Structure formats: structure tokens, C-alpha cells
Tab-separated table of C-alpha atoms in Angstrom:
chain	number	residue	atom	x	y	z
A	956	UNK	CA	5.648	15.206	-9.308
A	957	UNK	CA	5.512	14.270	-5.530
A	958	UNK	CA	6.421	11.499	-2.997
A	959	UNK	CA	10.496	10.392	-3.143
A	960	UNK	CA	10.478	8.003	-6.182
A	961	UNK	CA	8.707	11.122	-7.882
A	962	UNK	CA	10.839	12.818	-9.775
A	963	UNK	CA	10.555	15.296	-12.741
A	964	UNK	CA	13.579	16.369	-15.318
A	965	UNK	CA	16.337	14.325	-14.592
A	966	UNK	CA	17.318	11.010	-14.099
A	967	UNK	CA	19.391	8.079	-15.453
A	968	UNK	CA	22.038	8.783	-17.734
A	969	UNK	CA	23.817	5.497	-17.405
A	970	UNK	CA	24.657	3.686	-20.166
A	971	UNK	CA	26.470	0.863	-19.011
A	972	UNK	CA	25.541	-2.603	-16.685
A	973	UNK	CA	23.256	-2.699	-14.312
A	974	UNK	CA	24.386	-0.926	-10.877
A	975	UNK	CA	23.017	-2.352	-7.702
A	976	UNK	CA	23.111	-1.218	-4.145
A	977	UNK	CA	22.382	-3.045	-1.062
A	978	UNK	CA	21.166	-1.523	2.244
A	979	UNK	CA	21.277	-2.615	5.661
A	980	UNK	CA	19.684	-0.903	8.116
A	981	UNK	CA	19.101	-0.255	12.134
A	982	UNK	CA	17.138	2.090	13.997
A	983	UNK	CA	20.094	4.966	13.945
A	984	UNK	CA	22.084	3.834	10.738
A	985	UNK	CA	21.508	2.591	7.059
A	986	UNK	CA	24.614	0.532	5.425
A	987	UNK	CA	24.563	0.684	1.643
A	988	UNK	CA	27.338	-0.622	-0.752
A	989	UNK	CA	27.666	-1.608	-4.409
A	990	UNK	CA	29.455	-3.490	-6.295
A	991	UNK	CA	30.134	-1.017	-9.747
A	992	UNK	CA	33.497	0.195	-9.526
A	993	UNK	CA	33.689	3.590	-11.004
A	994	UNK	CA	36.333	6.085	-10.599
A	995	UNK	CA	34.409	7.623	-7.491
A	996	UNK	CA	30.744	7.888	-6.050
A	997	UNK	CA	28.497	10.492	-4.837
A	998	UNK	CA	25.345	9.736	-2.587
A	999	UNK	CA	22.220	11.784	-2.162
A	1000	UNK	CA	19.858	11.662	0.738
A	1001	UNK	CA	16.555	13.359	0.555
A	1002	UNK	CA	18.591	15.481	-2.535
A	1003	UNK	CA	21.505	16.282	-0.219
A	1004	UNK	CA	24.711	15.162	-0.909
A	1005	UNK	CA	26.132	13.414	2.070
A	1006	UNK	CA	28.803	11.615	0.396
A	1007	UNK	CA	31.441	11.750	-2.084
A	1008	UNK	CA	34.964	9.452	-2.387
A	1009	UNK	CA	35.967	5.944	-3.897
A	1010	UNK	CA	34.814	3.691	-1.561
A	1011	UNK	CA	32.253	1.522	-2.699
A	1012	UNK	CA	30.027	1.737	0.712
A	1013	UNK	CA	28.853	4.362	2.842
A	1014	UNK	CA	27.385	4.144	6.616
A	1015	UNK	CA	24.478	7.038	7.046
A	1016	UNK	CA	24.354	7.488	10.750
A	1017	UNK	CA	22.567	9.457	13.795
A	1018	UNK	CA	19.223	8.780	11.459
A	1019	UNK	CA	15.621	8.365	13.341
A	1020	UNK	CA	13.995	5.469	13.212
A	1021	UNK	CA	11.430	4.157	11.716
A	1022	UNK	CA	11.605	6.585	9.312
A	1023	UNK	CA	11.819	6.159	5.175
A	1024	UNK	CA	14.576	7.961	3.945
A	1025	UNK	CA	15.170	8.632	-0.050
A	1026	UNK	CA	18.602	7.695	-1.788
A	1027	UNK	CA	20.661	8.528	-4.822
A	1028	UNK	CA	23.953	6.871	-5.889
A	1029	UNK	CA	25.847	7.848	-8.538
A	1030	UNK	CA	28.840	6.252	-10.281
A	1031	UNK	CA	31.339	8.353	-11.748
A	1032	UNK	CA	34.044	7.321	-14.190
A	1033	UNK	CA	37.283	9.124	-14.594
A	1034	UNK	CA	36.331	11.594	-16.332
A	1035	UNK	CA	33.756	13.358	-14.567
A	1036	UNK	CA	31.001	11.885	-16.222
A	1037	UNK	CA	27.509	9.804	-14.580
A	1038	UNK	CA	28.504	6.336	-15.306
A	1039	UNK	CA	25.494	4.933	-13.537
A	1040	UNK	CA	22.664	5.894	-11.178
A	1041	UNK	CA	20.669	3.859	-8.420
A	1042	UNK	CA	17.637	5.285	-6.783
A	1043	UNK	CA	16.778	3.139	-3.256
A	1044	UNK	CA	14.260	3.808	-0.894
A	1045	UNK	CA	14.399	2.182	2.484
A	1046	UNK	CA	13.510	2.540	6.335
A	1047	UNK	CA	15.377	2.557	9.631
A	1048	UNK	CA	14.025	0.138	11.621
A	1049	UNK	CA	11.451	0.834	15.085
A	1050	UNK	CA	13.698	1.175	17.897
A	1051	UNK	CA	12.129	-1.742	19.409
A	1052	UNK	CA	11.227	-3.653	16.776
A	1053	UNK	CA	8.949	-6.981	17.766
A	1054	UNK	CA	10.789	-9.951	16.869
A	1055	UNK	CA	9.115	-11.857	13.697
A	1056	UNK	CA	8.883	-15.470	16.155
A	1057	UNK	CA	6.797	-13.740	18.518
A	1058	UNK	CA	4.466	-13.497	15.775
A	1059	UNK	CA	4.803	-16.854	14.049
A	1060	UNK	CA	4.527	-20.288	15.479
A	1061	UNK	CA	7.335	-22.651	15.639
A	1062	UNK	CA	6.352	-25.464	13.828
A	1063	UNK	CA	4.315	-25.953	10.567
A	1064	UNK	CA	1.589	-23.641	12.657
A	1065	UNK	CA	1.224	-20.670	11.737
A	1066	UNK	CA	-0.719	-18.203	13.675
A	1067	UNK	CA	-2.443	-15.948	11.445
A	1068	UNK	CA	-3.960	-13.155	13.577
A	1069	UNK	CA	-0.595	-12.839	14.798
A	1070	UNK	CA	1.159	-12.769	11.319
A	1071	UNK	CA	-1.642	-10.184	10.556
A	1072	UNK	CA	-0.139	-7.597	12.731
A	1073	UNK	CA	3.460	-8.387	12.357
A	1074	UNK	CA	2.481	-7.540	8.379
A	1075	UNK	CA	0.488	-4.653	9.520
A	1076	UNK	CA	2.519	-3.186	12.189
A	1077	UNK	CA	6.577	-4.032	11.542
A	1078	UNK	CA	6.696	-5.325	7.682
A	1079	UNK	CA	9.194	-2.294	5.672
A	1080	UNK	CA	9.895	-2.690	1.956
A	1081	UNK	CA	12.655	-1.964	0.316
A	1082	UNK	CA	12.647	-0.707	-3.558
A	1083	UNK	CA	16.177	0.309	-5.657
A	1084	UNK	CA	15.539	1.515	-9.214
A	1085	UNK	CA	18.177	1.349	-11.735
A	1086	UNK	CA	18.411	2.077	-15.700
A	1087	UNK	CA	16.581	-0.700	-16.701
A	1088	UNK	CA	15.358	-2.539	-13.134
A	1089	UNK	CA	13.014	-1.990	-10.215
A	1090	UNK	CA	14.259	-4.499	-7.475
A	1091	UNK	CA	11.714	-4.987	-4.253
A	1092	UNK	CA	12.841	-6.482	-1.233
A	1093	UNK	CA	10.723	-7.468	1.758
A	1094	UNK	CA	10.994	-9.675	4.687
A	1095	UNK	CA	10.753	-12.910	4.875
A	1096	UNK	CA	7.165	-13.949	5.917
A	1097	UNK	CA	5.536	-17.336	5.468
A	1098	UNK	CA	3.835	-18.488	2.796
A	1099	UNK	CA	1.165	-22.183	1.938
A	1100	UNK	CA	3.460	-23.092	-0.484
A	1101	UNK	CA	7.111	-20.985	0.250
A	1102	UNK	CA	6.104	-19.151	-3.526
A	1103	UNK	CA	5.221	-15.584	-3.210
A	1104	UNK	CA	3.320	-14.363	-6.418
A	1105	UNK	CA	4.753	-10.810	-8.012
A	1106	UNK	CA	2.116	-8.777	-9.662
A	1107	UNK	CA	2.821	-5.412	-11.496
A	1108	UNK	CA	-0.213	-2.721	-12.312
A	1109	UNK	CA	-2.577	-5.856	-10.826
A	1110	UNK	CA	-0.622	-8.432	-13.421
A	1111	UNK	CA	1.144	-11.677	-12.508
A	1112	UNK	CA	4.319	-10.858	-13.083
A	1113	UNK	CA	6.597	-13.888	-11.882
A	1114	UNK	CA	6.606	-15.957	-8.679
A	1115	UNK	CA	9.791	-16.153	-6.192
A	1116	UNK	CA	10.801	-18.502	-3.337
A	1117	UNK	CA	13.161	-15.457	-1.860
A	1118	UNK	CA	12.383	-12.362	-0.463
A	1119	UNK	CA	13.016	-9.988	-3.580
A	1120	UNK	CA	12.098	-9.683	-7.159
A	1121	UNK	CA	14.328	-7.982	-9.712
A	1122	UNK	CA	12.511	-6.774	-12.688
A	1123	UNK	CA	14.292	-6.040	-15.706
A	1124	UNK	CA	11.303	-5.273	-17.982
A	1125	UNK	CA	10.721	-1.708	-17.272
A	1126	UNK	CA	10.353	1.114	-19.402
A	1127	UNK	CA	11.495	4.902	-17.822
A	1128	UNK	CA	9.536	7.754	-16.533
A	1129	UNK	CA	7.024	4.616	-15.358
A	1130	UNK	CA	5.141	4.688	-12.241
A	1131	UNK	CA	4.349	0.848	-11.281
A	1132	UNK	CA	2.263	-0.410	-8.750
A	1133	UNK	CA	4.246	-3.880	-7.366
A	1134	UNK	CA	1.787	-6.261	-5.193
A	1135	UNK	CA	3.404	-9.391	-3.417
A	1136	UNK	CA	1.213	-11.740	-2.312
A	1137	UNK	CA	1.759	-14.188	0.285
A	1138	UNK	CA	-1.409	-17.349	1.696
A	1139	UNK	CA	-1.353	-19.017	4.759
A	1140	UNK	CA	-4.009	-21.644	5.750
A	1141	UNK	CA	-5.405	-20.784	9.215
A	1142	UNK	CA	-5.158	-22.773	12.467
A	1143	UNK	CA	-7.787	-25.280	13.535
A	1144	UNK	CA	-8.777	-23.278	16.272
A	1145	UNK	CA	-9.112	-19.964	14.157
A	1146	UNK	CA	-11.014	-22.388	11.969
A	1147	UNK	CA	-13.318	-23.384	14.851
A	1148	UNK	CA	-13.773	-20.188	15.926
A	1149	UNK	CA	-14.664	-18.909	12.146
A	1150	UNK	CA	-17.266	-21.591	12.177
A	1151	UNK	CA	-18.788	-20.618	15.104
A	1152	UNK	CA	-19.399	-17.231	13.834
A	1153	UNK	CA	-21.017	-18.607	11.012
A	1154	UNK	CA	-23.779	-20.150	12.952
A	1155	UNK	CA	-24.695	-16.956	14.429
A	1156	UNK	CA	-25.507	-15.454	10.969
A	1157	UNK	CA	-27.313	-19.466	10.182
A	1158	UNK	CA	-24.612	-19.580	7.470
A	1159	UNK	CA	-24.069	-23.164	5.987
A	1160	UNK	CA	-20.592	-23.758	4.737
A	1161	UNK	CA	-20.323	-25.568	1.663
A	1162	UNK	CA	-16.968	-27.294	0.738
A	1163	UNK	CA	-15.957	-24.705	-1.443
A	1164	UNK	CA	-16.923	-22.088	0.934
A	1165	UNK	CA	-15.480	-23.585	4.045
A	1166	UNK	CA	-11.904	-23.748	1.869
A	1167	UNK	CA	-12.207	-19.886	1.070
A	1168	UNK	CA	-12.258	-19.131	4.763
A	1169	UNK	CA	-9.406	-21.602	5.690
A	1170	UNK	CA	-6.913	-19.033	4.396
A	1171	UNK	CA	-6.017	-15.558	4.634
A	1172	UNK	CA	-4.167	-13.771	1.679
A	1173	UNK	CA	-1.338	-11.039	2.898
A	1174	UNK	CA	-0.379	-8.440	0.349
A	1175	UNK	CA	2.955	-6.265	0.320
A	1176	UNK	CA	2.496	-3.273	-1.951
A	1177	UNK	CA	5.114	-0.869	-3.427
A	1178	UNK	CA	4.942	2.105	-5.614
A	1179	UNK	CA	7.569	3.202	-7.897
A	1180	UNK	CA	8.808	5.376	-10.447
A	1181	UNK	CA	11.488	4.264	-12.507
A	1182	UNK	CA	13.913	6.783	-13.660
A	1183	UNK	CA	13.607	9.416	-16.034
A	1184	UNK	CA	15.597	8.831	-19.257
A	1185	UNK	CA	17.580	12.407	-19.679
A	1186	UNK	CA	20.534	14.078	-19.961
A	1187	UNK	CA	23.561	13.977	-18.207
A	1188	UNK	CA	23.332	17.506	-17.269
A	1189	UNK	CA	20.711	16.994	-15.138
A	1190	UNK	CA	22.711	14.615	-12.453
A	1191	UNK	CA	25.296	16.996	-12.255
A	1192	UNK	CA	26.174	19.047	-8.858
A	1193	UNK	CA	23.225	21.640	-8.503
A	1194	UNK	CA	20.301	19.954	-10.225
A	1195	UNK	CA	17.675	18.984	-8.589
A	1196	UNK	CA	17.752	15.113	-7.486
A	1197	UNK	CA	14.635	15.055	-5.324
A	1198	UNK	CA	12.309	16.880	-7.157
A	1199	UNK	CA	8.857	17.475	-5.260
A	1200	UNK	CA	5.887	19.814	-5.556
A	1201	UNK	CA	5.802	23.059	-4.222
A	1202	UNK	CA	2.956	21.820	-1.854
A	1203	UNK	CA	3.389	20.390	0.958
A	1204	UNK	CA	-0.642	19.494	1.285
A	1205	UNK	CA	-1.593	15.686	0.926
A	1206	UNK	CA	-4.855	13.946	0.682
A	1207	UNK	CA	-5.793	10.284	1.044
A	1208	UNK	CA	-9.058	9.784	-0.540
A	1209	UNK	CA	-10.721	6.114	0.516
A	1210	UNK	CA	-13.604	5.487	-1.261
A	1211	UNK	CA	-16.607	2.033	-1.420
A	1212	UNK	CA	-18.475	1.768	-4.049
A	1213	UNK	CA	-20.861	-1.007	-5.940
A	1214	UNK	CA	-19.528	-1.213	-9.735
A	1215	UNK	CA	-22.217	-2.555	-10.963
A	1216	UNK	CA	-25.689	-0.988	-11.820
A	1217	UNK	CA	-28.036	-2.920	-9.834
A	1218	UNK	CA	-26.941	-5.357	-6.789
A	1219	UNK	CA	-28.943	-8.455	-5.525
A	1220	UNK	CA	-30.567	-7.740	-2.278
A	1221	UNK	CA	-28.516	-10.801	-0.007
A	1222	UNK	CA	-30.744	-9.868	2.898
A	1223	UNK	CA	-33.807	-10.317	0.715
A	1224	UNK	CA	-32.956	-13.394	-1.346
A	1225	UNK	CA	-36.779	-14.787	-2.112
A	1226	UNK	CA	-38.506	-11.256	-2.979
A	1227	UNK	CA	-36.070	-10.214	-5.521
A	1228	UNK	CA	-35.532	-7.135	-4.609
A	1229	UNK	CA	-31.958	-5.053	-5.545
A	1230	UNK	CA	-30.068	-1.994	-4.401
A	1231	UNK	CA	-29.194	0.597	-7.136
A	1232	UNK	CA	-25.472	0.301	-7.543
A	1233	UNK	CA	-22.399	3.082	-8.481
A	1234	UNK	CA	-22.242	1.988	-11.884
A	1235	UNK	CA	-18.775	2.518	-12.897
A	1236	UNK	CA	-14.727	1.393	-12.156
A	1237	UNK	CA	-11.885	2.774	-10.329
A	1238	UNK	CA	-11.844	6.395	-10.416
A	1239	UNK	CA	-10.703	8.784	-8.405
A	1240	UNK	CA	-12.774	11.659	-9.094
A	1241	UNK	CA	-16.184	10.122	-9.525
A	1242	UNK	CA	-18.816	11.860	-7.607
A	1243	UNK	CA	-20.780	8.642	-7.613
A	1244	UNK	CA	-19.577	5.674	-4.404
A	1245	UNK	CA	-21.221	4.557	-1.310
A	1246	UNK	CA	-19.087	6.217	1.623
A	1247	UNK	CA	-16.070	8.301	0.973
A	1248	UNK	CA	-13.120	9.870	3.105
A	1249	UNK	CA	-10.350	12.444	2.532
A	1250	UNK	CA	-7.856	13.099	5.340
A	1251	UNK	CA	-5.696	15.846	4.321
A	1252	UNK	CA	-2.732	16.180	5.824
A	1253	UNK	CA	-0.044	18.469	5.791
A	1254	UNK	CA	3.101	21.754	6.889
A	1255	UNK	CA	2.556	24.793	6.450
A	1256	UNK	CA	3.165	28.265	8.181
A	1257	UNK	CA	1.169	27.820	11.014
A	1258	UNK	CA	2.349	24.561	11.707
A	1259	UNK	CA	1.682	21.010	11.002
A	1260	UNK	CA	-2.168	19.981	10.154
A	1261	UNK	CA	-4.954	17.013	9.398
A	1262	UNK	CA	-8.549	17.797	8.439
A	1263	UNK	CA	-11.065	14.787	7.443
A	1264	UNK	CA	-13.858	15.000	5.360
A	1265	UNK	CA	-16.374	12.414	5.436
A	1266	UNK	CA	-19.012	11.374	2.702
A	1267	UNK	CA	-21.968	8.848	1.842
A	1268	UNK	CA	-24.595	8.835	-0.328
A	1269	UNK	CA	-28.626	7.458	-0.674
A	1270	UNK	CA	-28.896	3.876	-0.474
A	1271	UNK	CA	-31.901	3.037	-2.607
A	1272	UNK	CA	-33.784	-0.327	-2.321
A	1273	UNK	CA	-35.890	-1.169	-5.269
A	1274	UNK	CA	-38.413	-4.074	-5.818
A	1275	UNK	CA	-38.185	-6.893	-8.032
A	1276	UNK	CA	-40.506	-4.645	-10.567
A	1277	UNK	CA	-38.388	-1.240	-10.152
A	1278	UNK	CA	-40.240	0.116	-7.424
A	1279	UNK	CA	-38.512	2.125	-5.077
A	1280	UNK	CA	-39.165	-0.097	-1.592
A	1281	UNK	CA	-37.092	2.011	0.052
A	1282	UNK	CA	-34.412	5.040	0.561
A	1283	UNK	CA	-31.990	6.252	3.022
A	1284	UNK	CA	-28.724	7.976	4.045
A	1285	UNK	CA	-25.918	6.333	5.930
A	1286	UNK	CA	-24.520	8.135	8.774
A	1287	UNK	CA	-20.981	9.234	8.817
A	1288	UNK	CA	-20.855	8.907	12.525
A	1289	UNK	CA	-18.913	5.319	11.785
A	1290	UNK	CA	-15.702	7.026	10.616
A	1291	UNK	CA	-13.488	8.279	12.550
A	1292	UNK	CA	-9.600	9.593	12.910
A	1293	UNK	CA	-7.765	8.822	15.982
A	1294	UNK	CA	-3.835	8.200	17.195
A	1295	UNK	CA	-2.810	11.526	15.419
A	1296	UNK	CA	0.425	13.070	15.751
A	1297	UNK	CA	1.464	15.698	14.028
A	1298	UNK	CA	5.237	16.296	14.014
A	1299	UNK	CA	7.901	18.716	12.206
A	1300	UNK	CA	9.237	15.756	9.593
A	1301	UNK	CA	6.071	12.702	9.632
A	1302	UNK	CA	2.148	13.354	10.431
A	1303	UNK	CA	0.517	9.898	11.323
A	1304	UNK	CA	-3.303	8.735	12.297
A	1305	UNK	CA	-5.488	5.816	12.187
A	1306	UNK	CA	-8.670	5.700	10.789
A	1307	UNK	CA	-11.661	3.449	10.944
A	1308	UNK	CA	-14.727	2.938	8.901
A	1309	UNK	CA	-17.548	0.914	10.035
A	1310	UNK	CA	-20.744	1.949	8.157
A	1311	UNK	CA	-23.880	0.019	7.570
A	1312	UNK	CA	-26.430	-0.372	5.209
A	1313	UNK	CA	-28.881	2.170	6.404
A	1314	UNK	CA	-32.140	0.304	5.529
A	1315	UNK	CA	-30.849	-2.900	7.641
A	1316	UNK	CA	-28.480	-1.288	9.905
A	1317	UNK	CA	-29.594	-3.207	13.054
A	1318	UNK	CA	-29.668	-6.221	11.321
A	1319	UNK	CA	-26.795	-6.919	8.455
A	1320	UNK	CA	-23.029	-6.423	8.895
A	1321	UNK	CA	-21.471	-3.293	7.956
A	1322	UNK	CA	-18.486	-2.385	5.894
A	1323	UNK	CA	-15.548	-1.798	8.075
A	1324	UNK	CA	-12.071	-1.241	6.892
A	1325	UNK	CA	-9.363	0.175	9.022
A	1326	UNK	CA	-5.710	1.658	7.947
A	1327	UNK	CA	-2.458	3.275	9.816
A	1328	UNK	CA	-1.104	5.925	7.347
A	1329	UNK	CA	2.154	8.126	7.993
A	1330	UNK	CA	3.138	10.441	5.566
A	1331	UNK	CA	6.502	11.971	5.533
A	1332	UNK	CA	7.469	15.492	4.829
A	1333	UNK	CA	10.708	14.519	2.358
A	1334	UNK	CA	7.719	12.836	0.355
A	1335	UNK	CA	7.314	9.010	1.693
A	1336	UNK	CA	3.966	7.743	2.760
A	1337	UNK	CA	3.136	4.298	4.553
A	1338	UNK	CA	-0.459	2.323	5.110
A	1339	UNK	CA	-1.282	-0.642	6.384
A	1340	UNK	CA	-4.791	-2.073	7.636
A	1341	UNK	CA	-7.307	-4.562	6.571
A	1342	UNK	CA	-10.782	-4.500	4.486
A	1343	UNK	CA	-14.247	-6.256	3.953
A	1344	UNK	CA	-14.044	-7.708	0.141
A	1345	UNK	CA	-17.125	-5.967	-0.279
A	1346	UNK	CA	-17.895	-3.676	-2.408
A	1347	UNK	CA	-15.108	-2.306	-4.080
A	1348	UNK	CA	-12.659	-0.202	-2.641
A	1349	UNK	CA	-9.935	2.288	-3.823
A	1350	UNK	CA	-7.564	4.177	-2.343
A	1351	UNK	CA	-5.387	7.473	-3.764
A	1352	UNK	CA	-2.977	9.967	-3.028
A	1353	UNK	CA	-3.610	13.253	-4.325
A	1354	UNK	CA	-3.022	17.407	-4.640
A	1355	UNK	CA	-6.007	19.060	-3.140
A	1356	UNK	CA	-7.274	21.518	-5.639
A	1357	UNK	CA	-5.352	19.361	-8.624
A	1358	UNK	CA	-6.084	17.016	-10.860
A	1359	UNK	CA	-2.708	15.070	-9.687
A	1360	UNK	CA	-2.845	11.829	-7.790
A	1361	UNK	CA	-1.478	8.335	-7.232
A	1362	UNK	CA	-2.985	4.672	-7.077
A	1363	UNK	CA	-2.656	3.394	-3.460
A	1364	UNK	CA	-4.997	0.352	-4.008
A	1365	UNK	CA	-7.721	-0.926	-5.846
A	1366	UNK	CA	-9.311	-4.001	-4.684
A	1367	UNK	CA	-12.543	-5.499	-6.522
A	1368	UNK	CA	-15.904	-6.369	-5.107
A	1369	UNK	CA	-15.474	-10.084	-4.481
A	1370	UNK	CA	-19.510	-10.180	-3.184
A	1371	UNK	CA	-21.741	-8.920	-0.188
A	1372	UNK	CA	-21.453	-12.086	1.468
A	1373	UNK	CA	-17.885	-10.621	2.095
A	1374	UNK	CA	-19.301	-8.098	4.869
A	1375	UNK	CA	-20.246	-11.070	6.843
A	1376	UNK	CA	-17.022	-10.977	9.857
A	1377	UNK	CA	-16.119	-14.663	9.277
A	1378	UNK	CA	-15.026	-14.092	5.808
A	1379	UNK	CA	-11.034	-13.302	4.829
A	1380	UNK	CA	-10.668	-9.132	4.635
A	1381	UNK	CA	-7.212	-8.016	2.344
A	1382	UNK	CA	-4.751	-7.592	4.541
A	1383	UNK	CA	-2.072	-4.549	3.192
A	1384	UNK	CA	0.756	-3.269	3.730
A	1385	UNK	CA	1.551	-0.376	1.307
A	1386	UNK	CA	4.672	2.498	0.705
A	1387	UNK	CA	5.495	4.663	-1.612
């Protein structure tokens, strides 16, 4: 297994109520406490014990910030035996964290572009796993309505007016995907300004279009794995509470792709021509997408290191009888990796993506996408950017050389009229 919630051959042995911890945190320190009283404690950071007494809290101090650390704490009764386990993942704050009002309006306005890059650039989850819970907290952000909808593995789950979700349904040894989704109707002038960019492309906006760009969708993701269901034995002094892979190697593997076979032609709408699609879903391996990216990352003996590989395949323009009209190549000159540092404990970059459609690259909107991504060496990973809604697009975790990886994202093609600039992109947020 890999990345902090990860973990192979051991886990929750508690039998009793549900334990919760709470965490507060600053750029140097994280607070936790709980409320189980047990006969003593023991807390695990990163699979080091760094605590171990009766009191029900603990202060973890001289930490770096803005950094994701990985916790274990374990209830013990009086005689010597795991009464209950929590597993929390959280994050020091930045050191100089921008305040959330700079971003957001007083008022009833809300100022969207700025909300995008508080969500973007300061947003930190918080996730706490238990026997039989997965608990997500987040900060509070605004929302159309004040009701944030909770989806699990891309189902509606529940809905929430507070910043957290407990969710008691889970099975063990699960890996869930939780997406929190938050709307906010933009401001006039955004509105006006949307508008005006739709006139350049001699767009008309239809009712029902003109309310699809009045809003912009925000969506907080979190993965976790909830917690093994073995013996005791195993959260005893000496096993292995963090377990990871023996690599230390990382890849994050973006991919486009058209699911369908054939796609309408939108820049050809009275010949009938189509473009030859990917034909398939959401798959990591398929050799068969429109562009693709892997940025490997990772420490090894020479050091820390990041190598991209870029990918895109034939476009292919048929007729409305079959004919081939036309077939090209995109470049991969559009993607590129920038803002990398590579350091002892967290490797970072930014990437960007803006490829067109090689038969009517001067003249039709490309797909662009861009994402900050910071993976950490005790097995965290963070991304956050923005994407067209066209086609679809996936993004994974994964082992080079394995078959082993992990679901980032996977948004669906919502329709080519989505590469156009004035319509929503996703806005994410994701950690793991």
C-alpha cells in the first residue's frame, strides 16, 4: 500500500464506541484531544511514537508548516490491551496564511475569482478514521444555499450546513473517494464580463445557458482508507503503524480523452462531419486518450527527482459519409512543468496543459487545465487547479513499473462547448 491512510496488516482492533479526536493546528504545532477515557494513550506520528501517558490531549510542536502530517491514537484500557484506535490526517497551517475575508466579499457578494484561489491556494482538509467512521472536516467556505452536498465514490451521500461530515456507513480495508461540493452564483460584473466573451466567439446565450454560466461549482476532495479489521497484535509496540511501499517513486498520470466513439464536429455544425473519439471510460492504463502526462516524482540515492512525460495522439476528422477529411497530431509543446522544488521531505511543481485541436488550432479553443501538486515523502500528496469540462478527464496516482494506483479524479465530458473560456471549469482541491 502507499500514501499515509494506506496501510497494509494491521489496524483497528477496537471493539467498543466510537473514539474521536479533534485537531487544532498552527504553522509550528498541531493540538489533538479526545474524549475516550481509557486507562492511558499512545500517539503515533508518521509511525513514531511521540507520546504515551493518561492525558487525554497532546500538543505536537516545532512541526513545519504547511505540511500534512499522519496520526495514530490509541486507547488503552487497564490491562494492556487496544481499546480503540483513531487514524487523523491533518496539516499545519502556511506560515502566512491569507486571511479567508480577503478573499470573500462582505456582504451577500461573493467574489468568485477570488474564492477560486482561496480554494485553490489555502483550503486544507482534515480526515479522522475510526472503527466504523470516516469524519472530513474542511473550512468553512460559502455556499448558494449554506448546504454543501457529500458525495462518496461519485454518490450523493448526505448534505450538511457545517463544515464536516461524519460517516458511519463504512466497511474496513475501504479506500473511498469523499467529494464536497460547494455553488456560488457569480457577480454581475463577472457576469458582464462572461458575456462579453461570448460575443467574441458570436455565442448566443439562451436562458438555460446564460444560468449555467452564472455559477461556479467548487469541489473539496479527500481520499481515504478506512482501517483494516485485524488483530490486536498488530497495534502493539513494534508493528508497523505506517505501513508504505518500499518505493519511494510516484507518478501522477493526467489524462483527456473523448468516451464516446464518434464526436460531433461543433466547429462544423452544417456539414456533419465528426471526430473519431477514445471509445471507452475511466481507466488508467488505456493506451487509447487525446493528450496524456506523467510527472514522476520522487528520493532516491542520488537525491530528490521529477521527470515528465508528455503524450497525444492523431486527431482524425471524418465526413458525414466516413471519409477521412482530415488527420493530425497535436503538439506537446502546450504542457509544461514549472515552480519545482525538490526538497529532502516534499517535492512540489505546477503544471499546465493548453493543447488544441490540431486541425483548427488557430481557430477553436483549446483544452487547458492547470494543477499545483506536492507530494510528501511520509506518503501525503496535495492538488489543486482548475479544468475545461471537456472531454473527460482523469487523474491517478500510481507505482511506475506496477500495476498499483489510486483515483485522484474523474470528471465526465459535460460537451465541447465546454472548451469555450466563458464556460464554468471544475475547480479542485484534492489530498490524500
Amino acid at each position: 500500500m502507499f500514501f499515509g491512510l494506506l496501510f497494509n496488516d494491521e489496524a483497528s482492533a477496537a471493539k467498543n464506541d466510537s473514539f474521536y479526536v479533534d485537531a487544532k493546528e498552527s504553522a509550528q504545532s498541531i493540538n489533538l484531544s479526545w474524549d475516550q477515557v481509557a486507562e492511558k494513550y499512545k500517539v503515533y506520528r508518521d509511525g513514531k511514537l511521540i507520546y504515551e501517558g493518561k492525558d487525554n490531549s497532546f500538543v505536537d510542536q516545532n512541526l513545519t508548516s504547511d505540511y500534512y502530517y499522519n496520526y495514530r491514537i490509541v486507547a488503552i484500557d487497564k490491562n494492556d490491551n487496544v481499546k480503540n484506535v483513531v487514524e487523523l490526517k491533518t496539516s499545519t497551517t502556511k506560515e502566512k496564511s491569507i486571511a479567508k475575508n480577503q478573499f470573500i466579499d462582505n456582504g451577500e457578494n461573493i467574489s468568485t475569482n477570488n474564492l477560486d484561489e482561496y480554494i485553490k491556494n489555502e483550503v486544507r482538509l482534515e480526515s479522522s478514521v475510526g472503527e466504523k467512521y470516516v469524519k472530513i472536516d474542511w473550512p468553512d467556505i460559502p455556499d448558494e444555499d449554506s448546504i454543501y452536498e457529500v458525495y462518496r465514490n461519485e454518490t450523493l451521500i448526505g448534505e450538511t450546513k457545517t463544515s464536516e461530515y461524519l460517516d458511519k456507513t463504512v466497511e474496513p480495508n475501504k479506500l473511498y473517494t469523499y467529494k464536497i461540493v460547494a455553488k456560488n452564483k457569480v457577480s454581475e460584473e463577472e457576469l458582464a464580463r462572461i458575456k462579453e466573451e461570448a460575443k467574441k466567439y458570436n455565442i448566443t446565450l439562451t436562458p438555460e445557458l446564460e444560468k449555467e454560466i452564472s455559477y461556479k461549482s467548487y469541489y473539496l476532495i479527500r481520499l481515504v482508507k478506512t482501517l483494516d479489521d485485524t488483530s490486536i497484535d498488530n497495534l502493539k509496540e513494534g508493528a508497523t503503524l505506517f505501513a508504505t511501499t518500499s518505493t519511494t517513486n510516484y507518478t501522477l498520470r493526467y489524462t483527456t480523452f473523448i468516451p464516446t466513439a464518434t464526436a460531433p464536429n461543433p466547429f462544423g455544425v452544417f456539414t456533419g462531419s465528426y471526430f473519431k473519439g477514445d471509445n471507452r471510460g475511466f481507466d488508467p492504463f488505456s493506451n487509447k486518450y487525446r493528450t496524456r502526462s506523467d510527472i514522476t516524482v520522487g528520493w532516491g540515492s542520488a537525491g530528490q527527482s521529477l521527470a515528465p512525460n508528455y503524450y497525444t495522439q492523431k486527431t482524425i476528422l471524418y465526413d458525414k459519409n466516413g471519409n477521412v477529411i482530415s488527420e493530425k497530431q497535436a503538439s506537446t509543446d502546450g504542457m509544461k512543468v514549472s515552480n519545482v522544488s525538490l526538497g529532502s521531505t516534499k517535492i512540489s511543481y505546477k503544471f499546465n496543459h493548453d493543447v488544441g485541436i490540431p486541425i483548427y488550432d488557430q481557430v477553436t479553443p483549446d483544452i487547458t487545465y492547470y494543477y499545483n501538486a506536492t507530494v510528501y515523502k511520509n506518503g501525503s500528496l496535495t492538488v489543486s487547479g482548475e479544468h475545461d469540462q471537456a472531454p473527460s478527464h482523469e487523474l491517478y496516482i500510481m507505482i511506475p513499473n506496477s500495476d498499483f494506483y489510486g483515483t485522484i479524479f474523474q470528471h465526465a465530458n459535460q460537451g465541447f462547448e465546454y472548451l469555450f473560456p466563458f464556460y464554468p471549469n471544475k475547480i479542485f482541491n484534492v489530498s490524500l
